[in-house]
Tab-separated table of C-alpha atoms and ligand atoms in Angstrom:
chain	number	residue	atom	x	y	z
A	10	UNK	CA	-20.592	-0.013	-29.989
A	11	UNK	CA	-21.292	1.122	-26.454
A	12	UNK	CA	-18.325	1.435	-24.132
A	13	UNK	CA	-17.704	-1.090	-21.350
A	14	UNK	CA	-18.572	0.061	-17.838
A	15	UNK	CA	-15.992	0.749	-15.145
A	16	UNK	CA	-16.758	1.539	-11.490
A	17	UNK	CA	-14.511	2.251	-8.518
A	18	UNK	CA	-14.495	4.180	-5.258
A	19	UNK	CA	-12.253	5.481	-2.508
A	20	UNK	CA	-13.293	5.867	1.141
A	21	UNK	CA	-13.138	9.338	2.648
A	22	UNK	CA	-11.212	8.226	5.707
A	23	UNK	CA	-8.064	10.323	5.422
A	24	UNK	CA	-5.377	11.642	3.112
A	25	UNK	CA	-4.733	9.696	-0.089
A	26	UNK	CA	-1.327	8.052	-0.489
A	27	UNK	CA	0.770	6.585	-3.267
A	28	UNK	CA	-0.846	3.167	-2.621
A	29	UNK	CA	-4.208	4.653	-3.628
A	30	UNK	CA	-2.556	6.273	-6.633
A	31	UNK	CA	-0.662	3.255	-7.989
A	32	UNK	CA	-3.284	0.694	-6.888
A	33	UNK	CA	-6.331	2.531	-8.228
A	34	UNK	CA	-6.147	6.127	-9.504
A	35	UNK	CA	-3.416	5.468	-12.096
A	36	UNK	CA	-5.817	3.021	-13.744
A	37	UNK	CA	-8.764	5.424	-13.479
A	38	UNK	CA	-6.833	7.983	-15.473
A	39	UNK	CA	-5.977	5.568	-18.256
A	40	UNK	CA	-9.459	4.031	-18.329
A	41	UNK	CA	-11.267	7.362	-18.610
A	42	UNK	CA	-10.128	7.566	-22.241
A	43	UNK	CA	-11.669	4.287	-23.390
A	44	UNK	CA	-14.416	3.251	-20.986
A	45	UNK	CA	-17.687	4.518	-19.553
A	46	UNK	CA	-16.382	5.364	-16.065
A	47	UNK	CA	-18.091	5.927	-12.707
A	48	UNK	CA	-15.732	6.989	-9.916
A	49	UNK	CA	-16.920	8.051	-6.487
A	50	UNK	CA	-16.058	8.962	-2.917
A	51	UNK	CA	-17.340	6.170	-0.639
A	52	UNK	CA	-18.530	8.324	2.247
A	53	UNK	CA	-21.112	5.749	3.443
A	54	UNK	CA	-18.371	3.139	3.713
A	55	UNK	CA	-16.338	5.442	5.911
A	56	UNK	CA	-19.234	5.600	8.428
A	57	UNK	CA	-18.373	2.070	9.581
A	58	UNK	CA	-15.579	3.546	11.707
A	59	UNK	CA	-17.738	6.417	13.099
A	60	UNK	CA	-15.803	9.448	11.815
A	61	UNK	CA	-16.336	12.850	13.393
A	62	UNK	CA	-18.865	14.685	11.118
A	63	UNK	CA	-16.613	17.721	11.228
A	64	UNK	CA	-13.796	15.770	9.568
A	65	UNK	CA	-15.900	13.697	7.151
A	66	UNK	CA	-16.908	16.703	5.061
A	67	UNK	CA	-13.418	18.094	4.381
A	68	UNK	CA	-12.240	14.534	3.716
A	69	UNK	CA	-14.852	14.135	0.966
A	70	UNK	CA	-13.813	17.421	-0.665
A	71	UNK	CA	-10.163	16.482	-0.434
A	72	UNK	CA	-10.582	13.012	-1.968
A	73	UNK	CA	-12.450	14.634	-4.880
A	74	UNK	CA	-9.757	17.290	-5.276
A	75	UNK	CA	-6.947	14.744	-5.062
A	76	UNK	CA	-8.549	12.583	-7.754
A	77	UNK	CA	-8.797	15.584	-10.072
A	78	UNK	CA	-5.260	16.715	-9.243
A	79	UNK	CA	-4.016	13.241	-10.221
A	80	UNK	CA	-5.522	13.696	-13.683
A	81	UNK	CA	-9.132	12.543	-13.463
A	82	UNK	CA	-11.271	14.624	-15.808
A	83	UNK	CA	-14.834	15.192	-14.471
A	84	UNK	CA	-15.964	15.890	-18.026
A	85	UNK	CA	-14.886	12.445	-19.197
A	86	UNK	CA	-16.146	10.433	-16.207
A	87	UNK	CA	-18.969	10.545	-13.683
A	88	UNK	CA	-17.207	11.739	-10.511
A	89	UNK	CA	-19.634	11.765	-7.589
A	90	UNK	CA	-20.242	11.175	-3.906
A	91	UNK	CA	-21.815	7.823	-2.939
A	92	UNK	CA	-24.404	9.359	-0.570
A	93	UNK	CA	-25.740	11.504	-3.442
A	94	UNK	CA	-27.159	8.363	-5.057
A	95	UNK	CA	-30.158	7.045	-3.063
A	96	UNK	CA	-30.479	4.032	-5.352
A	97	UNK	CA	-27.246	2.595	-3.931
A	98	UNK	CA	-28.602	1.941	-0.406
A	99	UNK	CA	-31.784	0.507	-1.930
A	100	UNK	CA	-29.845	-1.997	-4.024
A	101	UNK	CA	-27.666	-2.670	-0.959
A	102	UNK	CA	-30.809	-3.710	0.929
A	103	UNK	CA	-31.801	-6.070	-1.889
A	104	UNK	CA	-28.325	-7.598	-2.123
A	105	UNK	CA	-28.230	-8.141	1.620
A	106	UNK	CA	-30.889	-10.805	1.009
A	107	UNK	CA	-28.364	-12.611	-1.237
A	108	UNK	CA	-25.558	-12.443	1.335
A	109	UNK	CA	-25.173	-14.951	4.148
A	110	UNK	CA	-23.936	-14.247	7.651
A	111	UNK	CA	-21.318	-17.015	7.526
A	112	UNK	CA	-19.591	-15.755	4.382
A	113	UNK	CA	-19.703	-12.129	5.563
A	114	UNK	CA	-18.101	-13.118	8.864
A	115	UNK	CA	-15.336	-14.950	7.000
A	116	UNK	CA	-14.300	-11.889	4.957
A	117	UNK	CA	-10.654	-11.052	5.711
A	118	UNK	CA	-11.277	-7.279	6.020
A	119	UNK	CA	-14.152	-7.890	8.473
A	120	UNK	CA	-12.074	-10.221	10.634
A	121	UNK	CA	-9.175	-7.760	10.638
A	122	UNK	CA	-11.344	-4.767	11.598
A	123	UNK	CA	-13.298	-6.730	14.220
A	124	UNK	CA	-10.020	-7.824	15.802
A	125	UNK	CA	-8.624	-4.291	15.776
A	126	UNK	CA	-11.819	-2.672	17.166
A	127	UNK	CA	-13.758	-5.256	19.181
A	128	UNK	CA	-16.043	-2.538	20.587
A	129	UNK	CA	-17.313	-1.502	17.169
A	130	UNK	CA	-18.294	-4.656	15.282
A	131	UNK	CA	-21.377	-3.074	13.698
A	132	UNK	CA	-23.725	-4.451	11.022
A	133	UNK	CA	-22.383	-1.922	8.506
A	134	UNK	CA	-18.937	-3.421	8.913
A	135	UNK	CA	-20.307	-6.934	8.436
A	136	UNK	CA	-22.210	-5.960	5.288
A	137	UNK	CA	-19.416	-3.768	3.888
A	138	UNK	CA	-19.024	-6.147	0.889
A	139	UNK	CA	-22.734	-5.935	-0.022
A	140	UNK	CA	-22.626	-2.124	-0.044
A	141	UNK	CA	-19.550	-2.317	-2.223
A	142	UNK	CA	-21.337	-4.748	-4.542
A	143	UNK	CA	-24.284	-2.332	-4.762
A	144	UNK	CA	-21.847	0.474	-5.726
A	145	UNK	CA	-20.638	-1.599	-8.652
A	146	UNK	CA	-23.818	-3.374	-9.744
A	147	UNK	CA	-25.938	-0.213	-9.694
A	148	UNK	CA	-24.130	0.751	-12.928
A	149	UNK	CA	-23.772	-2.869	-14.120
A	150	UNK	CA	-20.009	-2.391	-13.856
A	151	UNK	CA	-17.789	-4.919	-15.581
A	152	UNK	CA	-14.298	-3.738	-14.603
A	153	UNK	CA	-13.255	-2.442	-11.192
A	154	UNK	CA	-9.797	-0.859	-10.943
A	155	UNK	CA	-8.619	-1.571	-7.383
A	156	UNK	CA	-5.571	-2.635	-5.394
A	157	UNK	CA	-4.925	-6.197	-4.291
A	158	UNK	CA	-6.631	-5.689	-0.897
A	159	UNK	CA	-10.044	-5.499	-2.629
A	160	UNK	CA	-9.787	-8.830	-4.468
A	161	UNK	CA	-11.953	-10.768	-2.015
A	162	UNK	CA	-14.657	-8.077	-2.023
A	163	UNK	CA	-14.861	-8.386	-5.803
A	164	UNK	CA	-15.194	-12.154	-5.564
A	165	UNK	CA	-18.148	-11.619	-3.227
A	166	UNK	CA	-19.702	-9.091	-5.618
A	167	UNK	CA	-19.569	-11.737	-8.348
A	168	UNK	CA	-21.283	-14.233	-6.030
A	169	UNK	CA	-24.068	-11.796	-5.134
A	170	UNK	CA	-24.582	-10.890	-8.807
A	171	UNK	CA	-24.764	-14.573	-9.759
A	172	UNK	CA	-27.252	-15.329	-6.993
A	173	UNK	CA	-29.484	-12.437	-8.019
A	174	UNK	CA	-29.368	-13.567	-11.649
A	175	UNK	CA	-30.108	-17.148	-10.686
A	176	UNK	CA	-33.086	-16.198	-8.524
A	177	UNK	CA	-34.676	-13.399	-10.566
A	178	UNK	CA	-33.267	-13.689	-14.097
A	179	UNK	CA	-30.206	-12.444	-15.968
A	180	UNK	CA	-29.531	-8.861	-14.971
A	181	UNK	CA	-26.015	-8.175	-13.628
A	182	UNK	CA	-22.678	-8.802	-15.345
A	183	UNK	CA	-19.987	-10.291	-13.088
A	184	UNK	CA	-17.553	-7.537	-12.130
A	185	UNK	CA	-13.807	-8.230	-12.225
A	186	UNK	CA	-10.902	-6.362	-10.630
A	187	UNK	CA	-8.730	-4.582	-13.169
A	188	UNK	CA	-5.179	-3.374	-13.490
A	189	UNK	CA	-3.437	-2.344	-16.703
A	190	UNK	CA	-0.251	-3.977	-15.441
A	191	UNK	CA	-2.189	-7.285	-15.210
A	192	UNK	CA	-1.448	-8.274	-11.596
A	193	UNK	CA	-3.216	-6.256	-8.904
A	194	UNK	CA	-0.857	-4.036	-6.935
A	195	UNK	CA	-0.025	-3.774	-3.239
A	196	UNK	CA	2.191	-0.830	-2.362
A	197	UNK	CA	4.205	-1.764	0.750
A	198	UNK	CA	4.785	0.549	3.686
A	199	UNK	CA	8.282	1.944	4.277
A	200	UNK	CA	8.792	0.083	7.553
A	201	UNK	CA	8.469	-3.366	5.984
A	202	UNK	CA	5.242	-4.023	7.893
A	203	UNK	CA	2.197	-4.395	5.670
A	204	UNK	CA	0.908	-1.874	3.147
A	205	UNK	CA	0.616	1.889	2.934
A	206	UNK	CA	-2.650	2.997	4.517
A	207	UNK	CA	-4.821	6.112	4.962
A	208	UNK	CA	-5.340	5.625	8.669
A	209	UNK	CA	-2.505	3.443	9.995
A	210	UNK	CA	1.258	3.464	9.611
A	211	UNK	CA	1.395	7.224	9.022
A	212	UNK	CA	5.178	7.526	9.258
A	213	UNK	CA	5.689	4.710	6.794
A	214	UNK	CA	3.115	5.922	4.236
A	215	UNK	CA	3.794	8.556	1.578
A	216	UNK	CA	0.738	10.809	1.278
A	217	UNK	CA	-0.071	12.869	-1.810
A	218	UNK	CA	-0.223	15.859	0.578
A	219	UNK	CA	3.217	15.350	2.221
A	220	UNK	CA	5.675	18.248	2.068
A	221	UNK	CA	8.996	17.724	0.262
A	222	UNK	CA	10.791	17.648	3.614
A	223	UNK	CA	8.445	15.055	5.063
A	224	UNK	CA	8.791	12.826	1.980
A	225	UNK	CA	12.604	12.964	2.320
A	226	UNK	CA	12.420	12.221	6.026
A	227	UNK	CA	10.111	9.229	5.613
A	228	UNK	CA	12.065	7.706	2.721
A	229	UNK	CA	15.427	8.117	4.471
A	230	UNK	CA	13.974	6.249	7.471
A	231	UNK	CA	12.775	3.325	5.308
A	232	UNK	CA	13.991	-0.024	6.620
A	233	UNK	CA	16.892	-1.395	4.541
A	234	UNK	CA	19.347	-3.515	6.595
A	235	UNK	CA	22.796	-4.746	5.584
A	236	UNK	CA	24.197	-4.605	2.062
A	237	UNK	CA	24.573	-7.988	0.290
A	238	UNK	CA	27.854	-9.881	0.704
A	239	UNK	CA	27.398	-12.425	-2.125
A	240	UNK	CA	27.042	-11.247	-5.755
A	241	UNK	CA	23.582	-11.698	-7.332
A	242	UNK	CA	21.964	-12.707	-4.061
A	243	UNK	CA	18.211	-12.834	-3.557
A	244	UNK	CA	16.844	-9.538	-2.245
A	245	UNK	CA	15.286	-9.511	1.222
A	246	UNK	CA	11.650	-8.306	1.263
A	247	UNK	CA	12.478	-4.792	2.510
A	248	UNK	CA	14.948	-4.298	-0.361
A	249	UNK	CA	12.471	-5.689	-2.895
A	250	UNK	CA	10.069	-3.063	-1.520
A	251	UNK	CA	12.564	-0.236	-2.096
A	252	UNK	CA	13.108	-1.377	-5.681
A	253	UNK	CA	9.341	-1.711	-6.158
A	254	UNK	CA	8.868	1.906	-5.041
A	255	UNK	CA	11.733	3.040	-7.254
A	256	UNK	CA	10.147	1.350	-10.269
A	257	UNK	CA	7.042	3.487	-9.743
A	258	UNK	CA	8.739	6.869	-9.916
A	259	UNK	CA	12.354	6.609	-11.129
A	260	UNK	CA	13.879	6.522	-14.619
A	261	UNK	CA	14.906	3.141	-16.085
A	262	UNK	CA	18.638	3.941	-16.094
A	263	UNK	CA	18.508	4.922	-12.406
A	264	UNK	CA	16.844	1.630	-11.482
A	265	UNK	CA	19.326	-0.306	-13.637
A	266	UNK	CA	22.276	1.366	-11.867
A	267	UNK	CA	21.050	0.382	-8.398
A	268	UNK	CA	20.163	-3.147	-9.587
A	269	UNK	CA	23.667	-3.574	-10.905
A	270	UNK	CA	25.183	-2.095	-7.696
A	271	UNK	CA	23.110	-4.538	-5.691
A	272	UNK	CA	24.255	-7.517	-7.764
A	273	UNK	CA	27.890	-6.379	-7.464
A	274	UNK	CA	27.512	-5.871	-3.671
A	275	UNK	CA	28.523	-2.210	-4.031
A	276	UNK	CA	25.103	-0.756	-3.310
A	277	UNK	CA	24.802	2.004	-0.699
A	278	UNK	CA	21.267	2.057	0.588
A	279	UNK	CA	21.701	5.649	1.785
A	280	UNK	CA	22.360	6.751	-1.823
A	281	UNK	CA	19.470	4.668	-3.118
A	282	UNK	CA	17.073	6.202	-0.601
A	283	UNK	CA	18.306	9.714	-1.385
A	284	UNK	CA	17.576	9.133	-5.078
A	285	UNK	CA	14.198	7.543	-4.303
A	286	UNK	CA	13.282	10.480	-2.038
A	287	UNK	CA	14.043	13.009	-4.802
A	288	UNK	CA	12.069	11.043	-7.381
A	289	UNK	CA	9.118	10.775	-4.959
A	290	UNK	CA	9.283	14.541	-4.352
A	291	UNK	CA	9.159	15.159	-8.126
A	292	UNK	CA	6.152	12.870	-8.397
A	293	UNK	CA	4.158	14.047	-5.365
A	294	UNK	CA	4.832	17.817	-5.281
A	295	UNK	CA	2.810	18.768	-8.421
A	296	UNK	CA	-0.187	16.682	-7.251
A	297	UNK	CA	-0.014	18.321	-3.804
A	298	UNK	CA	0.082	21.825	-5.280
A	299	UNK	CA	-2.776	21.165	-7.713
A	300	UNK	CA	-4.911	19.689	-4.911
A	301	UNK	CA	-4.563	22.843	-2.837
A	302	UNK	CA	-5.734	25.007	-5.744
A	303	UNK	CA	-8.691	22.723	-6.570
A	304	UNK	CA	-9.791	22.513	-2.942
A	305	UNK	CA	-9.870	26.270	-2.600
A	306	UNK	CA	-12.523	26.615	-5.319
A	307	UNK	CA	-15.528	25.165	-3.461
A	308	UNK	CA	-18.035	26.441	-6.036
A	309	UNK	CA	-16.314	24.506	-8.752
A	310	UNK	CA	-16.171	21.373	-6.600
A	311	UNK	CA	-19.905	21.675	-5.922
A	312	UNK	CA	-20.523	22.013	-9.649
A	313	UNK	CA	-18.449	18.912	-10.383
A	314	UNK	CA	-20.280	16.924	-7.674
A	315	UNK	CA	-23.683	17.914	-9.051
A	316	UNK	CA	-22.812	17.008	-12.631
A	317	UNK	CA	-21.366	13.685	-11.410
A	318	UNK	CA	-24.504	13.005	-9.408
A	319	UNK	CA	-26.711	13.579	-12.447
A	320	UNK	CA	-24.644	11.266	-14.633
A	321	UNK	CA	-24.526	8.544	-11.971
A	322	UNK	CA	-28.225	8.739	-11.123
A	323	UNK	CA	-29.217	8.239	-14.724
A	324	UNK	CA	-27.903	4.684	-14.818
A	325	UNK	CA	-28.741	4.009	-11.144
A	326	UNK	CA	-32.437	4.811	-11.577
A	327	UNK	CA	-32.576	2.573	-14.637
A	328	UNK	CA	-30.922	-0.385	-12.877
A	329	UNK	CA	-33.042	-0.092	-9.762
A	330	UNK	CA	-36.274	0.062	-11.725
A	331	UNK	CA	-35.285	-3.119	-13.517
A	332	UNK	CA	-34.266	-4.861	-10.252
A	333	UNK	CA	-37.565	-3.939	-8.569
A	334	UNK	CA	-39.512	-5.242	-11.539
A	335	UNK	CA	-37.619	-8.539	-11.591
A	336	UNK	CA	-38.206	-8.993	-7.872
A	337	UNK	CA	-41.915	-8.210	-8.197
A	338	UNK	CA	-41.738	-4.874	-6.386
A	339	UNK	CA	-43.603	-2.888	-9.050
A	340	UNK	CA	-47.208	-2.441	-8.015
A	341	UNK	CA	-48.384	0.567	-9.993
A	342	UNK	CA	-48.228	-0.689	-13.521
B	30	TYM	P1	-9.789	2.397	0.015
B	30	TYM	O1	-10.413	3.718	0.226
B	30	TYM	O2	-9.186	1.711	1.189
B	30	TYM	O3	-8.669	2.485	-1.091
B	30	TYM	C1	-8.935	3.069	-2.361
B	30	TYM	C2	-8.217	2.298	-3.452
B	30	TYM	O4	-6.808	2.273	-3.195
B	30	TYM	C3	-6.330	0.932	-3.188
B	30	TYM	N1	-5.248	0.810	-2.199
B	30	TYM	C4	-4.042	0.292	-2.458
B	30	TYM	N2	-3.529	-0.231	-3.582
B	30	TYM	C5	-2.250	-0.672	-3.546
B	30	TYM	N3	-1.459	-0.581	-2.432
B	30	TYM	C6	-1.934	-0.063	-1.279
B	30	TYM	N4	-1.136	0.049	-0.216
B	30	TYM	C7	-3.291	0.401	-1.253
B	30	TYM	N5	-4.084	0.972	-0.309
B	30	TYM	C8	-5.277	1.201	-0.894
B	30	TYM	C9	-7.537	0.074	-2.808
B	30	TYM	O5	-7.397	-1.242	-3.252
B	30	TYM	C10	-8.653	0.815	-3.520
B	30	TYM	O6	-8.727	0.431	-4.867
B	30	TYM	N6	-13.707	-0.681	-0.239
B	30	TYM	C11	-12.931	0.287	-0.978
B	30	TYM	C12	-13.752	1.468	-1.470
B	30	TYM	C13	-14.938	1.075	-2.263
B	30	TYM	C14	-14.951	0.526	-3.584
B	30	TYM	C15	-16.308	0.343	-3.916
B	30	TYM	C16	-13.935	0.183	-4.497
B	30	TYM	C17	-16.230	1.209	-1.872
B	30	TYM	N7	-17.050	0.765	-2.854
B	30	TYM	C18	-16.695	-0.187	-5.159
B	30	TYM	C19	-14.324	-0.344	-5.721
B	30	TYM	C20	-15.667	-0.526	-6.043
B	30	TYM	C21	-11.850	0.839	-0.064
B	30	TYM	O7	-11.977	0.825	1.130
B	30	TYM	O8	-10.822	1.426	-0.691
């Protein structure tokens, strides 16, 4: 039986962080064993915020290197760069005919970005969800490992797929977000305000490239507040966040100790943060070191990108040919 198809991407807008790891990459690594996987660097998507060309290129190399350092095996998956696949923008154009201005304007990520940068509300930003849908549908992807922030984009991809199928005939499966832990994940920032992010909240985000000292500094500054005064009291959000982070990287008995200290009102947040900082260092340091080594070998990265491109184009060419035919854009046969 042929394997089910998985697609996901990461924008090349900055350094990857533990939100990217636990929201997306952790699933990529597990899925590469059982599924037919396409993972890519979404460099076109990053153009919506007009990055300096001089920084875009190293960002693409670094995202590739960080994915590999986290455990992604380019021999098991197609690991490629979005702009290496010309069929993606062509399908994007077709899907734009299935997408309506009103629904695009209502997308939460569009509204958020338009509010934050009123001088740069470009058409690429508005049609971000159709490009993302093209990324997925070009391989007829069924599962999309992503964090919680991408849920709405996936819902839109299902709508566009359905509309295409309805208008031109059955062609695309409906893609669904995927997480092995069932619920999609949102890794909170250390200051209790929103989520960890590549481009905002730098001091409250733990990057896979942070030095041991910087990790310790950021974790020790995490917002905690007063210790509980009543046994077994409900945890405030910032404390829930600290426990959530601990559950990602610490041993079960360590978590159990701090849970029981919390319930007995004997918890010392300073001690908890110290432990969390050390466990984060143990998690991040090997990824950081591996990334440096991978990034240094440009020839190997180029080789990986080319092989990924070949694998990804194979299915992209096939899908696009079929889409053109169904739409009546096949004049030479
Ligand atoms: P991007 O580059 O913002 O993030 C990459 C992946 O990391 C997840 N993520 C998080 N998960 C949990 N907690 C967080 N704090 C956190 N921050 C980021 C994101 O959900 C994502 O899975 N639009 C996408 C890129 C994209 C894409 C696609 C994804 C382009 N085309 C097709 C899937 C399929 C984005 O901007 O992700």
